[in-house]
């Protein structure tokens, strides 16, 4: 009986994981503060939409390039050390912007350079968390721990922008950037409080490291891992396809304008957050995780599909909430499967490589959706996204790599 109660406990009862999670909540809120405050700061300095676009581009581009290399460092050295350097480094970079502005030495090109450095460092913490979490909690709590990590991100994206907007109005964009720098310092301290990861490399581990090719070689060789990577890339593509059509759907189909668009996206976010909260309390590992993945994809598509014919905002919001509720567990289950599949000595490289690949899925879906709306109405583009999700779910059920994923070994905690 005591064992059963232990299995039902939240990973937050474990001090090391709790410190990591609190740091993630604060740090990811800080990330939202940075985006809002820096974009507004640049707008005030230049009044240029092009300048804003370049700042956002400078944040995002280095991530694609640096993710595999950060993964290599995380495999070679203590993950907590690399993650701490990332957070303390970003704290200094973000704090430099208001400091230079205060002394009248800030130029726009400096903002671009500092944004590039921030984007270059940022994958270390995101990839590092995927390595550390399986080693901080027992295998049966892995899904709950990953869902709590996702909750910190969803909570930040729901609350962060509005809170940042209020703070920018009250204390000004430079001071908000200082708050973000403080959040990175706190996250760095939380990371350093986590126990060191123990790992002894065998000759086989070293051989796998050489053949990993920054994670891309391992992804290519492992059929199940390759299948999951392509599946996630296409799911992100489907989400990008739908999301670019939602504002047009709100404007032209529902005739509700920007307010309707905001309500639809908020409904999706609320559904996602509710779903992750449910998982973090009740989900336990089962032997049919891939079946769960397929059902998640199919339900995501089925709940999105009614938007093809719906013309009333409240009903559309209901189905967006259900679609968010259905879609959110995908990343929890998929990440947990990957963490169990990938050898520990190359996990950083694999997650770094997957991060670089998956970054492309969402914008490619958005571009494709934009092109499709030149020849078809927005509801039909949303319908294509729904159809793709259902198709991916059905493919997941019949794909040969399923058997390999079912027999994936568990990762021991250190």
Coordinates of C-alpha atoms in Angstrom, one line a residue:
X1 CA 0.0 0.0 0.0
X2 CA 2.8 2.4 0.8
X3 CA 4.4 1.6 -2.5
X4 CA 1.2 2.5 -4.3
X5 CA 1.0 5.8 -2.5
X6 CA 4.6 6.5 -3.4
X7 CA 3.9 5.9 -7.1
X8 CA 1.0 8.5 -6.9
X9 CA 3.1 11.2 -5.4
X10 CA 4.1 14.2 -7.4
X11 CA 7.7 14.6 -8.5
X12 CA 7.5 18.0 -6.7
X13 CA 7.9 16.1 -3.4
X14 CA 11.5 15.5 -4.5
X15 CA 13.7 18.5 -3.4
X16 CA 16.1 18.4 -6.4
X17 CA 13.3 18.3 -9.0
X18 CA 11.3 20.9 -7.1
X19 CA 14.2 23.4 -7.2
X20 CA 14.7 22.7 -10.9
X21 CA 11.0 23.3 -11.6
X22 CA 10.7 26.5 -9.6
X23 CA 13.8 27.8 -11.4
X24 CA 12.1 26.9 -14.8
X25 CA 8.9 28.7 -13.9
X26 CA 10.7 31.9 -12.9
X27 CA 13.2 31.7 -15.8
X28 CA 10.5 31.0 -18.5
X29 CA 8.5 33.9 -17.1
X30 CA 11.7 36.0 -17.5
X31 CA 12.0 34.8 -21.1
X32 CA 8.5 36.2 -21.8
X33 CA 9.5 39.5 -20.1
X34 CA 12.6 39.7 -22.4
X35 CA 10.6 39.2 -25.6
X36 CA 8.0 41.8 -24.7
X37 CA 10.3 44.3 -23.1
X38 CA 13.0 44.1 -25.7
X39 CA 10.6 44.3 -28.6
X40 CA 8.9 47.4 -27.0
X41 CA 12.3 48.9 -26.2
X42 CA 13.5 48.6 -29.8
X43 CA 10.2 50.0 -31.0
X44 CA 10.6 53.0 -28.8
X45 CA 14.2 53.5 -30.0
X46 CA 13.6 53.0 -33.7
X47 CA 9.9 53.0 -34.5
X48 CA 10.7 50.4 -37.1
X49 CA 8.9 47.1 -37.6
X50 CA 12.0 45.9 -39.5
X51 CA 14.2 46.4 -36.5
X52 CA 11.8 44.4 -34.3
X53 CA 11.8 41.6 -36.9
X54 CA 15.6 41.5 -36.9
X55 CA 15.8 41.3 -33.1
X56 CA 13.4 38.3 -33.0
X57 CA 15.4 36.7 -35.8
X58 CA 18.6 37.2 -33.9
X59 CA 17.0 35.4 -30.9
X60 CA 15.9 32.4 -32.9
X61 CA 18.5 31.8 -35.6
X62 CA 21.4 30.9 -33.3
X63 CA 19.3 28.2 -31.6
X64 CA 19.2 26.1 -34.7
X65 CA 23.0 26.2 -35.0
X66 CA 24.0 25.9 -31.4
X67 CA 21.6 23.2 -30.2
X68 CA 23.7 20.2 -31.4
X69 CA 26.9 21.7 -30.0
X70 CA 25.3 22.5 -26.7
X71 CA 24.1 18.9 -26.6
X72 CA 27.7 17.7 -27.2
X73 CA 28.9 19.8 -24.2
X74 CA 26.1 18.5 -22.0
X75 CA 27.2 14.9 -22.8
X76 CA 30.9 15.7 -22.2
X77 CA 30.7 17.7 -19.0
X78 CA 28.4 18.0 -16.0
X79 CA 25.0 19.2 -17.3
X80 CA 24.4 21.4 -14.3
X81 CA 27.7 23.3 -15.0
X82 CA 26.8 24.0 -18.7
X83 CA 23.3 25.1 -17.7
X84 CA 24.6 27.4 -15.0
X85 CA 27.0 29.0 -17.4
X86 CA 24.1 29.5 -19.8
X87 CA 21.9 31.2 -17.2
X88 CA 24.6 33.4 -15.6
X89 CA 25.8 34.3 -19.1
X90 CA 22.3 35.3 -20.3
X91 CA 21.9 37.3 -17.1
X92 CA 25.0 39.4 -17.9
X93 CA 23.9 39.8 -21.6
X94 CA 20.4 40.9 -20.8
X95 CA 21.5 43.2 -18.0
X96 CA 24.1 44.8 -20.4
X97 CA 21.3 46.3 -22.5
X98 CA 19.7 48.6 -19.9
X99 CA 23.2 49.3 -18.4
X100 CA 24.5 50.5 -21.8
X101 CA 21.3 52.5 -22.3
X102 CA 21.7 54.2 -18.9
X103 CA 25.2 55.4 -19.8
X104 CA 24.1 56.5 -23.3
X105 CA 26.3 54.0 -25.0
X106 CA 23.7 51.7 -26.5
X107 CA 23.5 51.4 -30.3
X108 CA 21.0 49.2 -32.2
X109 CA 23.7 47.0 -33.6
X110 CA 24.7 46.1 -30.0
X111 CA 21.2 44.9 -29.3
X112 CA 21.4 42.6 -32.3
X113 CA 24.7 41.2 -31.2
X114 CA 23.6 40.7 -27.6
X115 CA 20.4 39.0 -28.9
X116 CA 22.5 36.7 -31.0
X117 CA 24.6 35.7 -28.0
X118 CA 21.4 35.1 -25.9
X119 CA 20.0 32.9 -28.6
X120 CA 23.2 31.0 -28.9
X121 CA 23.3 30.1 -25.2
X122 CA 19.6 29.4 -24.7
X123 CA 19.4 25.7 -25.9
X124 CA 21.7 24.6 -23.1
X125 CA 19.0 24.8 -20.4
X126 CA 16.2 23.4 -22.6
X127 CA 18.3 20.5 -23.7
X128 CA 19.9 20.1 -20.3
X129 CA 16.5 19.7 -18.6
X130 CA 15.7 16.8 -20.9
X131 CA 18.8 15.0 -19.7
X132 CA 18.5 15.9 -16.0
X133 CA 14.8 15.2 -15.4
X134 CA 15.1 11.3 -16.0
X135 CA 17.9 11.2 -13.5
X136 CA 16.1 13.2 -10.8
X137 CA 12.9 11.1 -10.6
X138 CA 12.1 7.4 -10.8
X139 CA 11.0 6.0 -14.2
X140 CA 7.4 5.7 -13.2
X141 CA 7.2 9.5 -12.4
X142 CA 8.9 10.5 -15.7
X143 CA 5.6 11.5 -17.5
X144 CA 4.5 13.6 -14.5
X145 CA 7.9 15.3 -14.3
X146 CA 7.9 16.1 -18.0
X147 CA 4.3 17.4 -17.8
X148 CA 5.3 19.7 -14.9
X149 CA 8.2 21.0 -17.0
X150 CA 5.7 21.7 -19.9
X151 CA 3.3 23.4 -17.4
X152 CA 6.0 25.9 -16.5
X153 CA 6.3 26.8 -20.2
X154 CA 2.6 27.0 -20.8
X155 CA 2.0 29.0 -17.7
X156 CA 4.8 31.5 -18.7
X157 CA 3.3 31.9 -22.2
X158 CA -0.2 32.5 -20.9
X159 CA 0.7 34.9 -18.0
X160 CA 4.1 36.3 -19.0
X161 CA 3.2 38.6 -22.0
X162 CA 0.3 40.3 -20.1
X163 CA 2.4 40.7 -16.9
X164 CA 5.3 42.0 -18.9
X165 CA 3.1 44.5 -20.7
X166 CA 1.9 45.8 -17.3
X167 CA 5.4 46.0 -15.9
X168 CA 6.7 47.8 -19.0
X169 CA 4.0 50.4 -18.6
X170 CA 4.7 50.8 -14.8
X171 CA 8.5 50.6 -14.5
X172 CA 9.7 50.9 -18.1
X173 CA 11.3 48.3 -20.5
X174 CA 14.9 48.7 -19.2
X175 CA 13.9 47.8 -15.6
X176 CA 11.9 44.8 -16.9
X177 CA 15.0 43.6 -18.6
X178 CA 16.8 43.8 -15.3
X179 CA 14.1 41.7 -13.7
X180 CA 14.7 39.1 -16.4
X181 CA 18.4 39.1 -15.7
X182 CA 17.6 38.5 -12.0
X183 CA 15.4 35.5 -13.1
X184 CA 18.4 34.0 -14.9
X185 CA 20.6 34.4 -11.8
X186 CA 18.0 32.6 -9.7
X187 CA 17.8 29.8 -12.2
X188 CA 21.5 29.4 -12.3
X189 CA 21.6 29.2 -8.5
X190 CA 18.8 26.5 -8.6
X191 CA 20.7 24.5 -11.2
X192 CA 23.9 24.5 -9.1
X193 CA 21.9 23.2 -6.1
X194 CA 21.1 20.0 -8.1
X195 CA 23.3 17.0 -7.4
X196 CA 26.0 16.1 -9.9
X197 CA 25.1 13.5 -12.5
X198 CA 27.2 10.4 -12.1
X199 CA 28.3 8.7 -15.3
X200 CA 31.0 6.3 -16.2
X201 CA 31.7 5.9 -19.9
X202 CA 32.5 2.4 -21.2
X203 CA 34.3 1.7 -24.5
X204 CA 30.9 1.1 -26.1
X205 CA 29.7 4.5 -24.9
X206 CA 32.8 6.2 -26.4
X207 CA 32.2 4.4 -29.7
X208 CA 28.6 5.5 -29.8
X209 CA 29.7 9.1 -29.0
X210 CA 32.0 9.1 -32.0
X211 CA 29.3 7.7 -34.3
X212 CA 26.7 10.1 -33.0
X213 CA 27.6 13.0 -35.3
X214 CA 26.2 15.6 -32.9
X215 CA 23.1 13.4 -32.4
X216 CA 22.1 13.3 -36.1
X217 CA 23.9 9.9 -36.6
X218 CA 22.1 8.4 -33.7
X219 CA 18.7 9.6 -34.9
X220 CA 19.4 8.2 -38.3
X221 CA 20.5 4.8 -37.1
X222 CA 17.7 4.2 -34.5
X223 CA 14.5 3.4 -36.4
X224 CA 12.2 4.2 -33.4
X225 CA 14.0 7.5 -32.7
X226 CA 13.9 8.4 -36.4
X227 CA 10.2 7.7 -36.5
X228 CA 9.5 9.8 -33.4
X229 CA 11.6 12.7 -34.8
X230 CA 9.7 12.8 -38.1
X231 CA 6.4 12.4 -36.3
X232 CA 7.1 15.4 -34.1
X233 CA 8.4 17.5 -37.0
X234 CA 5.1 16.8 -38.9
X235 CA 3.0 17.5 -35.9
X236 CA 4.7 20.9 -35.4
X237 CA 4.1 21.5 -39.1
X238 CA 0.4 20.7 -38.7
X239 CA 0.2 23.1 -35.7
X240 CA 1.9 25.9 -37.7
X241 CA -0.5 25.2 -40.6
X242 CA -3.5 25.7 -38.3
X243 CA -2.2 28.6 -36.2
X244 CA -1.5 30.9 -39.2
X245 CA -5.1 30.3 -40.4
X246 CA -6.7 31.0 -37.0
X247 CA -6.5 34.9 -37.3
X248 CA -7.9 34.8 -40.8
X249 CA -10.6 32.4 -39.6
X250 CA -11.5 34.8 -36.8
X251 CA -11.6 37.9 -39.1
X252 CA -13.3 36.5 -42.2
X253 CA -15.3 33.5 -41.1
X254 CA -16.3 34.4 -37.5
X255 CA -16.2 38.1 -38.1
X256 CA -14.8 38.7 -34.6
X257 CA -11.5 40.4 -35.5
X258 CA -8.5 40.5 -33.1
X259 CA -10.7 39.9 -30.0
X260 CA -11.9 36.6 -31.4
X261 CA -8.4 35.6 -32.4
X262 CA -7.1 36.3 -28.9
X263 CA -10.0 34.4 -27.3
X264 CA -9.4 31.4 -29.6
X265 CA -5.7 31.2 -28.8
X266 CA -6.4 31.7 -25.1
X267 CA -8.9 28.9 -25.2
X268 CA -6.3 26.5 -26.8
X269 CA -3.8 27.6 -24.1
X270 CA -6.2 27.0 -21.3
X271 CA -7.1 23.6 -22.6
X272 CA -3.4 22.7 -22.8
X273 CA -2.6 23.9 -19.3
X274 CA -5.6 22.0 -17.9
X275 CA -4.5 18.8 -19.7
X276 CA -0.9 19.1 -18.4
X277 CA -2.1 19.7 -14.9
X278 CA -4.3 16.6 -15.1
X279 CA -1.3 14.5 -16.4
X280 CA 1.0 15.9 -13.7
X281 CA -1.3 14.5 -11.0
X282 CA -2.7 11.2 -12.5
X283 CA -0.6 10.0 -15.4
X284 CA 1.5 6.9 -14.8
X285 CA 3.7 5.0 -17.3
X286 CA 1.9 2.2 -19.2
X287 CA 3.0 -0.4 -21.6
X288 CA 1.1 1.2 -24.5
X289 CA 2.7 4.6 -24.7
X290 CA 2.8 4.6 -28.5
X291 CA -0.9 3.8 -28.5
X292 CA -1.5 6.8 -26.3
X293 CA 0.6 8.9 -28.7
X294 CA -1.6 7.8 -31.6
X295 CA -4.9 8.6 -29.7
X296 CA -3.5 12.0 -28.8
X297 CA -2.8 12.8 -32.4
X298 CA -6.2 11.5 -33.6
X299 CA -8.1 13.4 -31.0
X300 CA -6.1 16.6 -31.7
X301 CA -7.3 16.4 -35.3
X302 CA -10.9 15.4 -34.5
X303 CA -11.4 18.3 -32.1
X304 CA -9.8 20.8 -34.6
X305 CA -11.9 19.6 -37.6
X306 CA -15.3 21.1 -36.6
X307 CA -13.8 24.6 -37.2
X308 CA -14.2 23.9 -40.9
X309 CA -18.0 24.4 -40.5
X310 CA -18.4 26.3 -37.2
X311 CA -19.4 30.0 -37.5
X312 CA -20.1 30.9 -33.8
X313 CA -17.2 32.1 -31.6
X314 CA -18.3 30.4 -28.3
X315 CA -18.6 27.0 -29.9
X316 CA -15.3 27.5 -31.8
X317 CA -13.7 28.4 -28.5
X318 CA -15.0 25.2 -26.9
X319 CA -13.5 23.0 -29.6
X320 CA -10.2 25.0 -29.5
X321 CA -10.1 24.3 -25.7
X322 CA -10.7 20.6 -26.4
X323 CA -8.0 20.6 -29.2
X324 CA -5.5 22.1 -26.7
X325 CA -6.5 19.6 -24.1
X326 CA -5.9 16.7 -26.6
X327 CA -2.7 18.0 -28.1
X328 CA -0.8 19.0 -24.9
X329 CA 0.1 15.4 -23.8
X330 CA 1.8 14.7 -27.1
X331 CA 5.1 16.3 -26.1
X332 CA 5.1 14.7 -22.6
X333 CA 4.6 11.2 -23.9
X334 CA 7.0 11.7 -26.9
X335 CA 9.7 13.2 -24.8
X336 CA 9.4 10.4 -22.2
X337 CA 9.6 7.7 -24.9
X338 CA 12.7 9.4 -26.3
X339 CA 14.4 9.7 -22.9
X340 CA 14.0 6.0 -22.4
X341 CA 15.2 5.1 -25.9
X342 CA 18.3 7.1 -26.2
X343 CA 21.6 6.0 -24.5
X344 CA 22.4 8.3 -21.7
X345 CA 25.9 9.2 -23.0
X346 CA 24.5 10.8 -26.2
X347 CA 21.2 12.2 -24.9
X348 CA 22.4 15.8 -25.0
X349 CA 23.5 15.4 -28.6
X350 CA 20.3 13.7 -29.7
X351 CA 18.0 16.3 -28.0
X352 CA 20.1 19.1 -29.4
X353 CA 19.9 17.7 -32.9
X354 CA 16.1 17.2 -32.5
X355 CA 15.8 20.7 -31.3
X356 CA 17.5 22.0 -34.4
X357 CA 15.3 19.9 -36.7
X358 CA 12.0 20.6 -34.9
X359 CA 12.5 24.3 -34.9
X360 CA 11.9 24.2 -38.7
X361 CA 8.5 22.3 -38.4
X362 CA 6.4 25.1 -37.0
X363 CA 7.5 28.0 -39.3
X364 CA 7.4 25.7 -42.4
X365 CA 3.8 24.9 -41.5
X366 CA 3.1 28.6 -41.1
X367 CA 4.6 29.5 -44.5
X368 CA 2.7 26.6 -46.2
X369 CA -0.6 27.7 -44.5
X370 CA 0.0 31.3 -45.8
X371 CA 0.5 30.0 -49.3
X372 CA -2.5 27.8 -49.2
X373 CA -4.8 30.6 -48.1
X374 CA -4.1 32.3 -51.4
X375 CA -6.1 29.6 -53.1
X376 CA -8.5 28.3 -50.3
X377 CA -10.4 29.6 -47.3
X378 CA -8.9 29.6 -43.8
X379 CA -11.3 26.9 -42.5
X380 CA -10.1 24.5 -45.1
X381 CA -6.5 25.1 -44.2
X382 CA -7.5 24.3 -40.6
X383 CA -9.2 21.2 -41.9
X384 CA -6.0 20.1 -43.6
X385 CA -4.1 20.5 -40.4
X386 CA -6.7 18.3 -38.6
X387 CA -6.5 15.7 -41.4
X388 CA -2.7 15.6 -41.1
X389 CA -3.0 15.0 -37.3
X390 CA -5.5 12.2 -37.8
X391 CA -3.2 10.7 -40.5
X392 CA -0.2 10.9 -38.3
X393 CA -2.1 9.1 -35.5
X394 CA -3.2 6.3 -37.8
X395 CA 0.4 5.9 -39.1
X396 CA 1.6 5.7 -35.5
X397 CA -0.7 2.7 -34.9
X398 CA 0.6 0.7 -37.8
X399 CA 4.3 1.7 -38.0
X400 CA 6.9 -1.1 -37.5
X401 CA 9.1 0.9 -35.0
X402 CA 6.2 0.6 -32.5
X403 CA 7.5 -2.8 -31.3
X404 CA 11.0 -1.3 -30.6
X405 CA 9.5 1.5 -28.6
X406 CA 7.4 -0.8 -26.5
X407 CA 10.5 -2.7 -25.4
X408 CA 12.6 0.4 -24.7
X409 CA 14.6 0.0 -21.5
X410 CA 14.0 2.2 -18.5
X411 CA 16.5 4.7 -17.3
X412 CA 17.7 4.3 -13.8
X413 CA 18.0 7.4 -11.6
X414 CA 21.3 8.4 -10.1

